[in-house]
mmCIF file of C-alpha atoms in Angstrom:
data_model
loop_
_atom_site.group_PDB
_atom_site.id
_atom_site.type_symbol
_atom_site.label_atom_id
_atom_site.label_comp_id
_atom_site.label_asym_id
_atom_site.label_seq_id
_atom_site.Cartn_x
_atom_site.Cartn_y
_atom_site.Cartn_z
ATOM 1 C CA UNK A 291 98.517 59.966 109.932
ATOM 2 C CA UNK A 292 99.295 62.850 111.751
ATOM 3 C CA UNK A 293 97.089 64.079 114.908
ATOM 4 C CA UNK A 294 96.380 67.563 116.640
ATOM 5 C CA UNK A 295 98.491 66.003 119.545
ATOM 6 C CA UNK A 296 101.199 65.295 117.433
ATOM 7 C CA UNK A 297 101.033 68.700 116.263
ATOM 8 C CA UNK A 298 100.899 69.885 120.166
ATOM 9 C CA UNK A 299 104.086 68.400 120.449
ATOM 10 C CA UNK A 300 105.811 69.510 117.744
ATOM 11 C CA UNK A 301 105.084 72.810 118.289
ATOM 12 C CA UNK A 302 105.214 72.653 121.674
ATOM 13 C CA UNK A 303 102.385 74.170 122.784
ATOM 14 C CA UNK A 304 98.734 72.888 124.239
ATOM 15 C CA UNK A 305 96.218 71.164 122.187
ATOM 16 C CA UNK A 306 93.826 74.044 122.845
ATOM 17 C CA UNK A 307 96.240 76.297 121.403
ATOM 18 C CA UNK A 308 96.682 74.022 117.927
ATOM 19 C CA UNK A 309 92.797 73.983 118.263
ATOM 20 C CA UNK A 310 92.552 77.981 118.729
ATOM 21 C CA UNK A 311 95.023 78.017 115.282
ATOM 22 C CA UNK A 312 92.980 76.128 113.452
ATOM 23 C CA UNK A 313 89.290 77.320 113.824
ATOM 24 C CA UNK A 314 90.375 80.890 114.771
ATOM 25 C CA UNK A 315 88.196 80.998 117.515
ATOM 26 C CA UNK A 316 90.257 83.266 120.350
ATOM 27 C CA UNK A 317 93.512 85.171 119.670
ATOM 28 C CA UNK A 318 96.916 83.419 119.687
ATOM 29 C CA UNK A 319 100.260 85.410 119.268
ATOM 30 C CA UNK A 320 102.290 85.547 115.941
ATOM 31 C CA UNK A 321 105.081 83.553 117.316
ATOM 32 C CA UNK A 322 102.808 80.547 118.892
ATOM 33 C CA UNK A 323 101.024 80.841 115.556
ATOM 34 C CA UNK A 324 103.831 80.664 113.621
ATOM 35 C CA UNK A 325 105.296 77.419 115.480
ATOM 36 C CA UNK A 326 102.044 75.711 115.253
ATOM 37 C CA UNK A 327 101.524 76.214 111.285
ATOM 38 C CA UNK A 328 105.328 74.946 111.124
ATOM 39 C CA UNK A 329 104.236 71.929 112.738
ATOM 40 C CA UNK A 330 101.543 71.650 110.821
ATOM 41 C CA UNK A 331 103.632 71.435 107.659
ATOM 42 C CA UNK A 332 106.327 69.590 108.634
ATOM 43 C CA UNK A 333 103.300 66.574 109.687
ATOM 44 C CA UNK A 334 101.562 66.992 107.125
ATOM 45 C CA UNK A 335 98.385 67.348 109.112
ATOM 46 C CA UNK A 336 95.043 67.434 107.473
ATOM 47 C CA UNK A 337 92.347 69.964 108.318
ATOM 48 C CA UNK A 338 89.153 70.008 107.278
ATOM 49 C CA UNK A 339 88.690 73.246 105.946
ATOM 50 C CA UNK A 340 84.817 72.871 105.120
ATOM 51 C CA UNK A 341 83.855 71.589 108.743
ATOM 52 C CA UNK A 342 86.264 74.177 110.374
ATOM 53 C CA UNK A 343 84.517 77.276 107.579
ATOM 54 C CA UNK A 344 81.029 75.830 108.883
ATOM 55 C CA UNK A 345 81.660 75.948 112.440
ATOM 56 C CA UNK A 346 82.811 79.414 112.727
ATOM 57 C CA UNK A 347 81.438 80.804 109.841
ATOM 58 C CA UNK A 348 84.731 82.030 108.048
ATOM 59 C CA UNK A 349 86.078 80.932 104.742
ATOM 60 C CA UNK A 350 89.808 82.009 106.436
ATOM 61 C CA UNK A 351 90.302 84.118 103.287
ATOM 62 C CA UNK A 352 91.353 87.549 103.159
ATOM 63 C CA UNK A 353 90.650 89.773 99.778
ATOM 64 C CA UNK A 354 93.583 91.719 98.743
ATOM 65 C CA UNK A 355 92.754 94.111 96.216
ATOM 66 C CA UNK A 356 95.905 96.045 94.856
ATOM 67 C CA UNK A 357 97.145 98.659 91.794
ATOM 68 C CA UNK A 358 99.138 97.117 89.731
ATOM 69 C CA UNK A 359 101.817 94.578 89.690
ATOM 70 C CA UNK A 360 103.606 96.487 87.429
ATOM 71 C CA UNK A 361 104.741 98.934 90.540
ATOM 72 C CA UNK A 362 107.661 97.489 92.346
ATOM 73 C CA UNK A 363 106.616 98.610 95.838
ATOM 74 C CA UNK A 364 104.021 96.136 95.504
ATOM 75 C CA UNK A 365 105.811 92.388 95.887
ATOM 76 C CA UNK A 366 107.556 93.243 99.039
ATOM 77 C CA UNK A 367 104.032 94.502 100.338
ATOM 78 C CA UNK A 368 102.507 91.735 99.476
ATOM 79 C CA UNK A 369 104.991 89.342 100.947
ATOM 80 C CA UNK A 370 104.420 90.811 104.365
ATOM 81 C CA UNK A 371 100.319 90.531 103.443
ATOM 82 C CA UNK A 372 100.634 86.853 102.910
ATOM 83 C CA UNK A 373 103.255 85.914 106.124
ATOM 84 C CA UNK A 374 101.266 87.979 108.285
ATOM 85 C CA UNK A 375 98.083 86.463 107.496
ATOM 86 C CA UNK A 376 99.377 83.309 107.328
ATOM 87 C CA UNK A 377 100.214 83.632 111.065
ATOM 88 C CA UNK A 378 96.888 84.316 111.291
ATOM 89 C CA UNK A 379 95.830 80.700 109.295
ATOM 90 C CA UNK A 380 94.426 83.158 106.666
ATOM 91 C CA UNK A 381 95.038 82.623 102.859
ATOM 92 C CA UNK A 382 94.616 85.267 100.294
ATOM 93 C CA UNK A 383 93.101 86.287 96.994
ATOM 94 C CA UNK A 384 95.019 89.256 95.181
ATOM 95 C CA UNK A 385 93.464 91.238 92.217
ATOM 96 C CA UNK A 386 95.143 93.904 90.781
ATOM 97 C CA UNK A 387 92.810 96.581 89.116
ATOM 98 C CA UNK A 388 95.721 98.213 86.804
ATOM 99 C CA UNK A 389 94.745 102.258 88.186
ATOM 100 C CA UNK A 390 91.367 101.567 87.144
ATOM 101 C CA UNK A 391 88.315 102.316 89.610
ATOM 102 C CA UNK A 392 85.677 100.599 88.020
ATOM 103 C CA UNK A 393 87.424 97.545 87.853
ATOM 104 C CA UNK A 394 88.656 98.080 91.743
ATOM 105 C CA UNK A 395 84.891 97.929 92.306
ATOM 106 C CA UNK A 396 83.909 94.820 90.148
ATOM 107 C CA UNK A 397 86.912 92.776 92.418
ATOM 108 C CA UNK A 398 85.227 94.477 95.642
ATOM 109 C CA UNK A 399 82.007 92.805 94.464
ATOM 110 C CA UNK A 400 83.545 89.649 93.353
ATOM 111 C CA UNK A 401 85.424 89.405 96.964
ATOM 112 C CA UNK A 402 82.219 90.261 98.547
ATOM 113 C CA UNK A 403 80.124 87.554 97.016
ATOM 114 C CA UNK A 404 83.083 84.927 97.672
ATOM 115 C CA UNK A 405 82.539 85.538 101.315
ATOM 116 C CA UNK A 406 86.030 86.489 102.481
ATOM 117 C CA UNK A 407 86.324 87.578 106.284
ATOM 118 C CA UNK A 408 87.982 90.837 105.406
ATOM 119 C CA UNK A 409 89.420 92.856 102.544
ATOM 120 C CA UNK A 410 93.051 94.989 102.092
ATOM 121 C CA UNK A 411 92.579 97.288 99.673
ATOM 122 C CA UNK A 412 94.884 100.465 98.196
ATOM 123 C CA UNK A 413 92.451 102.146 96.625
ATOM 124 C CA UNK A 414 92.459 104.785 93.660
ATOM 125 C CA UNK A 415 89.223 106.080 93.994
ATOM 126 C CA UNK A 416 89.217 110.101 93.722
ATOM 127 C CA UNK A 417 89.866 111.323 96.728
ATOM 128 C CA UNK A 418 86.525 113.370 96.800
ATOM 129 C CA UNK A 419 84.720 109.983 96.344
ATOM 130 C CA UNK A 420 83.507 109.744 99.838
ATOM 131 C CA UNK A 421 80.031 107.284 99.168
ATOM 132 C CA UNK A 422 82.763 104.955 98.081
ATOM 133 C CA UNK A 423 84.754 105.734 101.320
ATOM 134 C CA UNK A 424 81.664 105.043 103.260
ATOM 135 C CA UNK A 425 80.845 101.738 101.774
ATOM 136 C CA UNK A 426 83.752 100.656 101.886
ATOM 137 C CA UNK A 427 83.426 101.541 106.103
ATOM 138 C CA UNK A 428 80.273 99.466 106.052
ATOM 139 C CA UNK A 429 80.982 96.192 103.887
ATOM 140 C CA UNK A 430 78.960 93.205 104.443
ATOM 141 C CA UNK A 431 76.959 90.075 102.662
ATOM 142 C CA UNK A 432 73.925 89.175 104.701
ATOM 143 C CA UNK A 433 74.110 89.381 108.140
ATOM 144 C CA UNK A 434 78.116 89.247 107.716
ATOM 145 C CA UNK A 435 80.097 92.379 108.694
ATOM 146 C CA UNK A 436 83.448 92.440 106.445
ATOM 147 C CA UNK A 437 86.241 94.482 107.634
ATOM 148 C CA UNK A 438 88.728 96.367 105.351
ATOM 149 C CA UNK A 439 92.229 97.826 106.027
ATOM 150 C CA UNK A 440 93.677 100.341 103.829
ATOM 151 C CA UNK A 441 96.703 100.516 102.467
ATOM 152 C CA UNK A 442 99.035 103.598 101.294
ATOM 153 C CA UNK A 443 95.855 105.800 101.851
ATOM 154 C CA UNK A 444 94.984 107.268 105.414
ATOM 155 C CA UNK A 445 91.051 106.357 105.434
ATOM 156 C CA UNK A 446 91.144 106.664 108.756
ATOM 157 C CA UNK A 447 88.594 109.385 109.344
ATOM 158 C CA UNK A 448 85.960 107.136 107.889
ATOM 159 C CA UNK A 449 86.591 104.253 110.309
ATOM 160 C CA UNK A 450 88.564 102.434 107.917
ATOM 161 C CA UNK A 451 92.289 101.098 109.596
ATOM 162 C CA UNK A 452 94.382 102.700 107.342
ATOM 163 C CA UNK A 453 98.665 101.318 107.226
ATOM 164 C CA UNK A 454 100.723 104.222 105.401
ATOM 165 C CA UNK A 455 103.632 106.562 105.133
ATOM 166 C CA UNK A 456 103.834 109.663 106.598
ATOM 167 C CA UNK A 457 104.138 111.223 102.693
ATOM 168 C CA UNK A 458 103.608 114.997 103.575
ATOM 169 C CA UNK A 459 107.002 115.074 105.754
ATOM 170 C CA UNK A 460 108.748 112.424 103.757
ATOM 171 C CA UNK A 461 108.102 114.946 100.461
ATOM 172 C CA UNK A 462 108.759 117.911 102.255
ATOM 173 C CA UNK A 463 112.262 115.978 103.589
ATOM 174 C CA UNK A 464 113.261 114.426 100.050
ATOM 175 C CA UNK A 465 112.266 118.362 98.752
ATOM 176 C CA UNK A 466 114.658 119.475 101.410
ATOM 177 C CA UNK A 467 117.562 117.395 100.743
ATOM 178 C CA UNK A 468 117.213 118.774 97.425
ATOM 179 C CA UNK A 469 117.712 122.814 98.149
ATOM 180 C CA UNK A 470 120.070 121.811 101.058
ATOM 181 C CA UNK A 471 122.230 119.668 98.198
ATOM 182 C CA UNK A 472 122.346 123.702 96.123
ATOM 183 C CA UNK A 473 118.897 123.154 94.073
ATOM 184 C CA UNK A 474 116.610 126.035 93.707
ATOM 185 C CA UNK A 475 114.122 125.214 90.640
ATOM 186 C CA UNK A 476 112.823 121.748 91.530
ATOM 187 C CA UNK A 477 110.661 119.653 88.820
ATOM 188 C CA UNK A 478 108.011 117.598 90.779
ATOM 189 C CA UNK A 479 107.122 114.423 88.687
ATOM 190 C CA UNK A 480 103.969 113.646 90.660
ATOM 191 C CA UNK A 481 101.115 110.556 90.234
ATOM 192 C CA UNK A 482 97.843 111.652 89.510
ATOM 193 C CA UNK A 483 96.566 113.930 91.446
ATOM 194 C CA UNK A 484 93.148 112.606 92.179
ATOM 195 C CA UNK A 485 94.739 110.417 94.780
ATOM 196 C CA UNK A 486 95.403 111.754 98.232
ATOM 197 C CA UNK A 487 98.829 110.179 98.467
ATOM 198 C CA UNK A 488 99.774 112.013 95.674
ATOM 199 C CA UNK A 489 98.391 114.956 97.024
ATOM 200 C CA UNK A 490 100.378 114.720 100.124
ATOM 201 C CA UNK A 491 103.319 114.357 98.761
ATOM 202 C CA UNK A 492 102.420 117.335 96.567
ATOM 203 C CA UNK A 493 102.026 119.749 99.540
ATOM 204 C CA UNK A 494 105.053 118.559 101.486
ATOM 205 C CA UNK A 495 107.116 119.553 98.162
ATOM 206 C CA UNK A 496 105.358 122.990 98.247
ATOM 207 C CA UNK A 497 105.919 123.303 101.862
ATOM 208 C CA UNK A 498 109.592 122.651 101.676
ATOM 209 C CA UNK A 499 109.886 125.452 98.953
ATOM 210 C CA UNK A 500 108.273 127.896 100.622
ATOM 211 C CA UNK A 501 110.061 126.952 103.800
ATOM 212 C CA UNK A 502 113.297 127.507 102.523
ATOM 213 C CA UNK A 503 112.197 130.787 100.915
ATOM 214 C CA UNK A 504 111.489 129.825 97.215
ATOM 215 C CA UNK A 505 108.128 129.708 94.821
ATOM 216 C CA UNK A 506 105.713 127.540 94.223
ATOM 217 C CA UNK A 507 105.447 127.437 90.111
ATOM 218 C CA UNK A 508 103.310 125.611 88.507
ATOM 219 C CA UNK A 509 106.594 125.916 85.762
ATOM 220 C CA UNK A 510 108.091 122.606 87.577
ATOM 221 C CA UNK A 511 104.767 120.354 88.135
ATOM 222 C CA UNK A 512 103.844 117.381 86.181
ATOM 223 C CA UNK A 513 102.155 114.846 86.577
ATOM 224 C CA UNK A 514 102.887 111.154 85.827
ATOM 225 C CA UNK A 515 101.046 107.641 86.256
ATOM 226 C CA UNK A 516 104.009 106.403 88.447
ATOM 227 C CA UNK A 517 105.340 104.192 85.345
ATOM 228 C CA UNK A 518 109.005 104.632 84.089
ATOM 229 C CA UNK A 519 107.704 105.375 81.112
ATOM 230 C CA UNK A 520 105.982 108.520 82.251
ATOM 231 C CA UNK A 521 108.724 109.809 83.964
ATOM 232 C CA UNK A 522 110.801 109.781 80.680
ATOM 233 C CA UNK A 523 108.575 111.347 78.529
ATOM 234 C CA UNK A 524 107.946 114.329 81.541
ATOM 235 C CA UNK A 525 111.521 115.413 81.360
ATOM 236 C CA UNK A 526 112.035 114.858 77.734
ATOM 237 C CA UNK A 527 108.806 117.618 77.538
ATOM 238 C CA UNK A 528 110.562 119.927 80.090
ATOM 239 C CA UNK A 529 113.748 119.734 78.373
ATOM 240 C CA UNK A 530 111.978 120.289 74.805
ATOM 241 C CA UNK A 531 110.038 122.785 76.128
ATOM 242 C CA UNK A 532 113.175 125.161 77.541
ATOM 243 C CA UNK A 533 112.584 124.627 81.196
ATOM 244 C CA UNK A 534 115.476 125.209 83.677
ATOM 245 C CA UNK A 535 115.510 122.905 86.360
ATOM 246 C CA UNK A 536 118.118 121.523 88.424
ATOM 247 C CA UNK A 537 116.551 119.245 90.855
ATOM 248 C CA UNK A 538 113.800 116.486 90.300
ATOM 249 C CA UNK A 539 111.481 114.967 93.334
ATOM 250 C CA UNK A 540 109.760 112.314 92.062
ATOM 251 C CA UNK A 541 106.526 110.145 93.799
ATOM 252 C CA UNK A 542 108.036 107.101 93.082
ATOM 253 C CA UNK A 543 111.529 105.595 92.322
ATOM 254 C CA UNK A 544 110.048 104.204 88.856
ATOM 255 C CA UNK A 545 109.394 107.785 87.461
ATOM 256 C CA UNK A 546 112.470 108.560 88.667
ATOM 257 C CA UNK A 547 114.518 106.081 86.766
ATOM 258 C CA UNK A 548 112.422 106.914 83.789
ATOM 259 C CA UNK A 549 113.858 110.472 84.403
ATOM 260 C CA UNK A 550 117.488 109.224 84.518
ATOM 261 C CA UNK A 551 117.134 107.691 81.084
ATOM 262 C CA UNK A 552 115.920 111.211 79.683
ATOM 263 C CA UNK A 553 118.731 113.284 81.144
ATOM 264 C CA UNK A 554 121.216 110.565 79.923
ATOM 265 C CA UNK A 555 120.025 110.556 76.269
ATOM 266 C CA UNK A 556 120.417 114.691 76.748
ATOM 267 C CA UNK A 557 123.757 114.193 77.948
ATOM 268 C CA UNK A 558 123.260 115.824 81.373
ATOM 269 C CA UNK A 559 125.268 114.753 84.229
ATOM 270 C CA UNK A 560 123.882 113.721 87.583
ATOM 271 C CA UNK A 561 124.280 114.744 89.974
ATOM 272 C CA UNK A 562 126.688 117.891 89.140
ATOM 273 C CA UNK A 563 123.529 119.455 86.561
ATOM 274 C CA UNK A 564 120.586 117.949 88.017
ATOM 275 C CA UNK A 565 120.166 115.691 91.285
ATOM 276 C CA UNK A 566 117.105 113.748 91.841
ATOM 277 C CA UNK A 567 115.290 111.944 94.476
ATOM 278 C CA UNK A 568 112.455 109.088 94.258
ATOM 279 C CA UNK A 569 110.176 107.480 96.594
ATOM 280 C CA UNK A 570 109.455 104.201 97.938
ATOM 281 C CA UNK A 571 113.359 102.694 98.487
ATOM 282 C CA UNK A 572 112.295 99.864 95.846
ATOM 283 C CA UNK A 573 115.122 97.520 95.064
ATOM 284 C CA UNK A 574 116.486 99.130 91.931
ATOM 285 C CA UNK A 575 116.912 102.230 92.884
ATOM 286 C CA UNK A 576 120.107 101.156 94.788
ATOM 287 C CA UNK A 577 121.899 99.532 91.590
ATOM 288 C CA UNK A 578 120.895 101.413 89.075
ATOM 289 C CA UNK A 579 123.627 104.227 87.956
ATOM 290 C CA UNK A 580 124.038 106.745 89.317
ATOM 291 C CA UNK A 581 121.723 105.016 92.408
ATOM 292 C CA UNK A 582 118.968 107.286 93.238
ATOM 293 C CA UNK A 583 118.548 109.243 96.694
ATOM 294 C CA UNK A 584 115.424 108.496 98.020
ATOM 295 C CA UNK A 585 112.402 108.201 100.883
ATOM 296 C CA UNK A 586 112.611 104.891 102.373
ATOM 297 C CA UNK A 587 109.225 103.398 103.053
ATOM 298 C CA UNK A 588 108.618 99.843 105.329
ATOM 299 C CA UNK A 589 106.771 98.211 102.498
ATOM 300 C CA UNK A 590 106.838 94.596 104.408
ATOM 301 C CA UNK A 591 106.486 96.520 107.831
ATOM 302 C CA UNK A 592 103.134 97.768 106.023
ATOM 303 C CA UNK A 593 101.901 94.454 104.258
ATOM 304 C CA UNK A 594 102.595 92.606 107.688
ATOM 305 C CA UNK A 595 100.394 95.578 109.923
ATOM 306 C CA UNK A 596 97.525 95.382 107.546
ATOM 307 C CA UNK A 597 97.204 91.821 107.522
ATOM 308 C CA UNK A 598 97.372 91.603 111.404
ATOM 309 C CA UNK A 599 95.393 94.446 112.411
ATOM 310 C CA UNK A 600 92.554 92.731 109.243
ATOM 311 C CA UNK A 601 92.824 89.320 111.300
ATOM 312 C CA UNK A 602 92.828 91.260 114.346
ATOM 313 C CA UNK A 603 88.809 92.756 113.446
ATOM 314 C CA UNK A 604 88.109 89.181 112.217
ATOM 315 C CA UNK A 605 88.539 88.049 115.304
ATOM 316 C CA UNK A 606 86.457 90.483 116.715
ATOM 317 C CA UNK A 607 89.728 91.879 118.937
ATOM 318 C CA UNK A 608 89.545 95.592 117.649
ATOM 319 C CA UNK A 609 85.364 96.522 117.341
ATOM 320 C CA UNK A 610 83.701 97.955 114.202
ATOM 321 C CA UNK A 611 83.784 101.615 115.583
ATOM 322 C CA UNK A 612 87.354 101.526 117.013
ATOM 323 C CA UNK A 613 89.139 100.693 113.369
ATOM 324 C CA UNK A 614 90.194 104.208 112.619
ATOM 325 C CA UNK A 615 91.783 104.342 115.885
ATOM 326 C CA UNK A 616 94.135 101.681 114.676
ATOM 327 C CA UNK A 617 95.559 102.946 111.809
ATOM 328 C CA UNK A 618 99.519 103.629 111.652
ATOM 329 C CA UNK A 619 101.539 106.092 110.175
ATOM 330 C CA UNK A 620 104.599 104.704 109.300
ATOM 331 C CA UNK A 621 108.002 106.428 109.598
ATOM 332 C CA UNK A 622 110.122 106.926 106.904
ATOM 333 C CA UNK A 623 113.660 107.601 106.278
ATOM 334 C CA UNK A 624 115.959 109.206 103.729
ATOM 335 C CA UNK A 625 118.340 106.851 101.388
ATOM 336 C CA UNK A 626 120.964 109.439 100.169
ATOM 337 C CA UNK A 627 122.850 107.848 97.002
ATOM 338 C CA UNK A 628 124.954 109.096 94.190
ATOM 339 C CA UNK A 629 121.694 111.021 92.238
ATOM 340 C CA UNK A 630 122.421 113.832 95.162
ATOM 341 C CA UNK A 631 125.718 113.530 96.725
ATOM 342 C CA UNK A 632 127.609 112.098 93.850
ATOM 343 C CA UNK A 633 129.247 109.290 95.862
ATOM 344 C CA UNK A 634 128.367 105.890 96.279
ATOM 345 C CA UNK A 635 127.116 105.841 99.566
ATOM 346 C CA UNK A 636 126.399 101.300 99.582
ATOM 347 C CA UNK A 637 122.864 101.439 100.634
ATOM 348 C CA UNK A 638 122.231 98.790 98.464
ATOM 349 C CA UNK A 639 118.975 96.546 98.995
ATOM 350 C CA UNK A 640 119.844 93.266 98.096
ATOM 351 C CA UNK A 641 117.038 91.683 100.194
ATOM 352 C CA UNK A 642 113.317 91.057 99.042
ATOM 353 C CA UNK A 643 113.677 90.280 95.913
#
């Protein structure tokens, strides 16, 4: 049978350091973390989880608590979740509340009384919901504080660390790309707009139009539930309805699709009637035809940040009050595809999935 100096070796690295891995006592890096937990596996080497939980106090589980598996963003987020707490010695428990707040809150609970060290969460609480905002800031079960990271929302301002995408600019760019591509009456296919996100990305679309001198109507806004589904049935309404519109921006690359599939079945060509551009840069929206223009967002960049920075307040390395302070605003990037320029530009994603 395998012992921690065996796994030293293998790895490497000190004793103390194996022994700083294991009961997650004082901070080791990523990499060393990484090499040790290899070791680990390739040994075999037996921990014992209940004297290690005891002696620290930690159950080395993180709560993830997420919308929907149905949305494709989500896997690749979640794969850089579980690797980055897994450098951490962290496993995880995922619940998926399917859009719905009340059940969001029973999982919070549940997590809660299963005395996890710290919870990710992407919320879709109303954004004017701020005694949920503050709870969530102040999470604990007895004496135990529980920190939370956000995802996709910025929560920052409530001392929650918040990991998301910079979605005012990235609209108004995607928005821009539109008019600059010969578009001038622009549907926006947004997700509900109770959630802040959405609401982002709702005013950089506005500010793009008024930046490049045209109106704000509420003619071309509708509002999906970021489902295929409800991106189809948006434009089929528009269409059935008489609205002109050349351009679509959508708030996710699965409404977008959903959109495709309409203005096929009405035989309009994209891009030469209509161009359209999605969010998120999920895997499909490079093969499907035409592939769709759209915002690129670091989805494993953000799963890996929130599970590090989470670890990181476990450990007691970034204080209760500090958390806002460590929130990051990721930078996105345009994918420009054949649903705007009409050529097939080979951004395919053929990774993560």
């Amino acid at each position: 049978m395998a012992s921690i100096k065996d796994v030293a070796s293998r790895a490497g690295v000190s004793i103390s350091t194996v022994s700083n891995v294991i009961n997650g006592k004082k901070y080791v890096s990523a990499e060393l973390t990484q090499k040790v937990l290899q070791a680990i596996d390739e040994l075999n080497y037996e921990v014992d989880l209940i004297a290690r939980s005891l002696k620290n106090n930690r159950t080395m589980t993180i709560g993830v608590i997420i919308t929907s598996l149905n949305r494709i963003f989500i896997p690749q987020v979640l794969n850089g979740l579980q690797q980055g707490a897994e450098a951490y010695g962290y496993h995880m428990l995922i619940y998926a509340t399917n859009e719905n707040i009340e059940l969001e809150k029973k999982y919070l609970q549940i997590l809660i009384n299963s005395k996890v060290d710290g919870i990710i969460i992407d919320t879709v609480a109303d954004v004017a919901d701020e005694p949920y905002y503050q709870q969530l800031a102040r999470l604990e079960k007895g004496s135990k504080k529980i920190p939370v990271v956000s995802i996709e929302r910025d929560l920052s301002r409530y001392s929650i660390c918040s990991i998301y995408a910079d979605n005012v600019k990235s609209a108004f760019r995607a928005t821009s790309h539109l008019i600059e591509s010969g578009c001038s009456k622009i549907l926006h296919i947004s997700g509900p707009q109770v959630i802040e996100m959405v609401l982002c990305r709702t005013k950089g679309y506005q500010e793009a139009l008024r930046e490049h001198g045209l109106t704000v109507s509420p003619m071309y806004a509708a509002e999906g539930d970021f489902s295929p589904l409800s991106g189809y049935r948006v434009v089929k309404q528009m269409v059935n309805d008489g609205v002109e519109f050349d351009g679509i921006f959508a708030d996710n690359d699965q409404m977008a699709i959903g959109a495709i599939k309409a203005l096929k079945e009405y035989e309009f060509k994209i891009p030469e009637h209509i161009k359209l551009v999605g969010f998120d840069n999920t895997f499909v929206s490079s093969i499907v035809k035409p592939s769709l223009s759209t915002i690129n967002v670091p989805k494993y960049r953000m799963g890996w940040l929130a599970a590090e920075n989470l670890c990181r307040m476990i450990e007691e390395e970034i204080g209760r009050n500090d958390r806002g302070n460590y929130s990051v605003e990721l930078t996105t990037n345009l994918m420009v595809r054949e649903s705007t320029c009409g050529m097939n530009m080979e951004n395919w994603d053929l990774e993560g999935w």
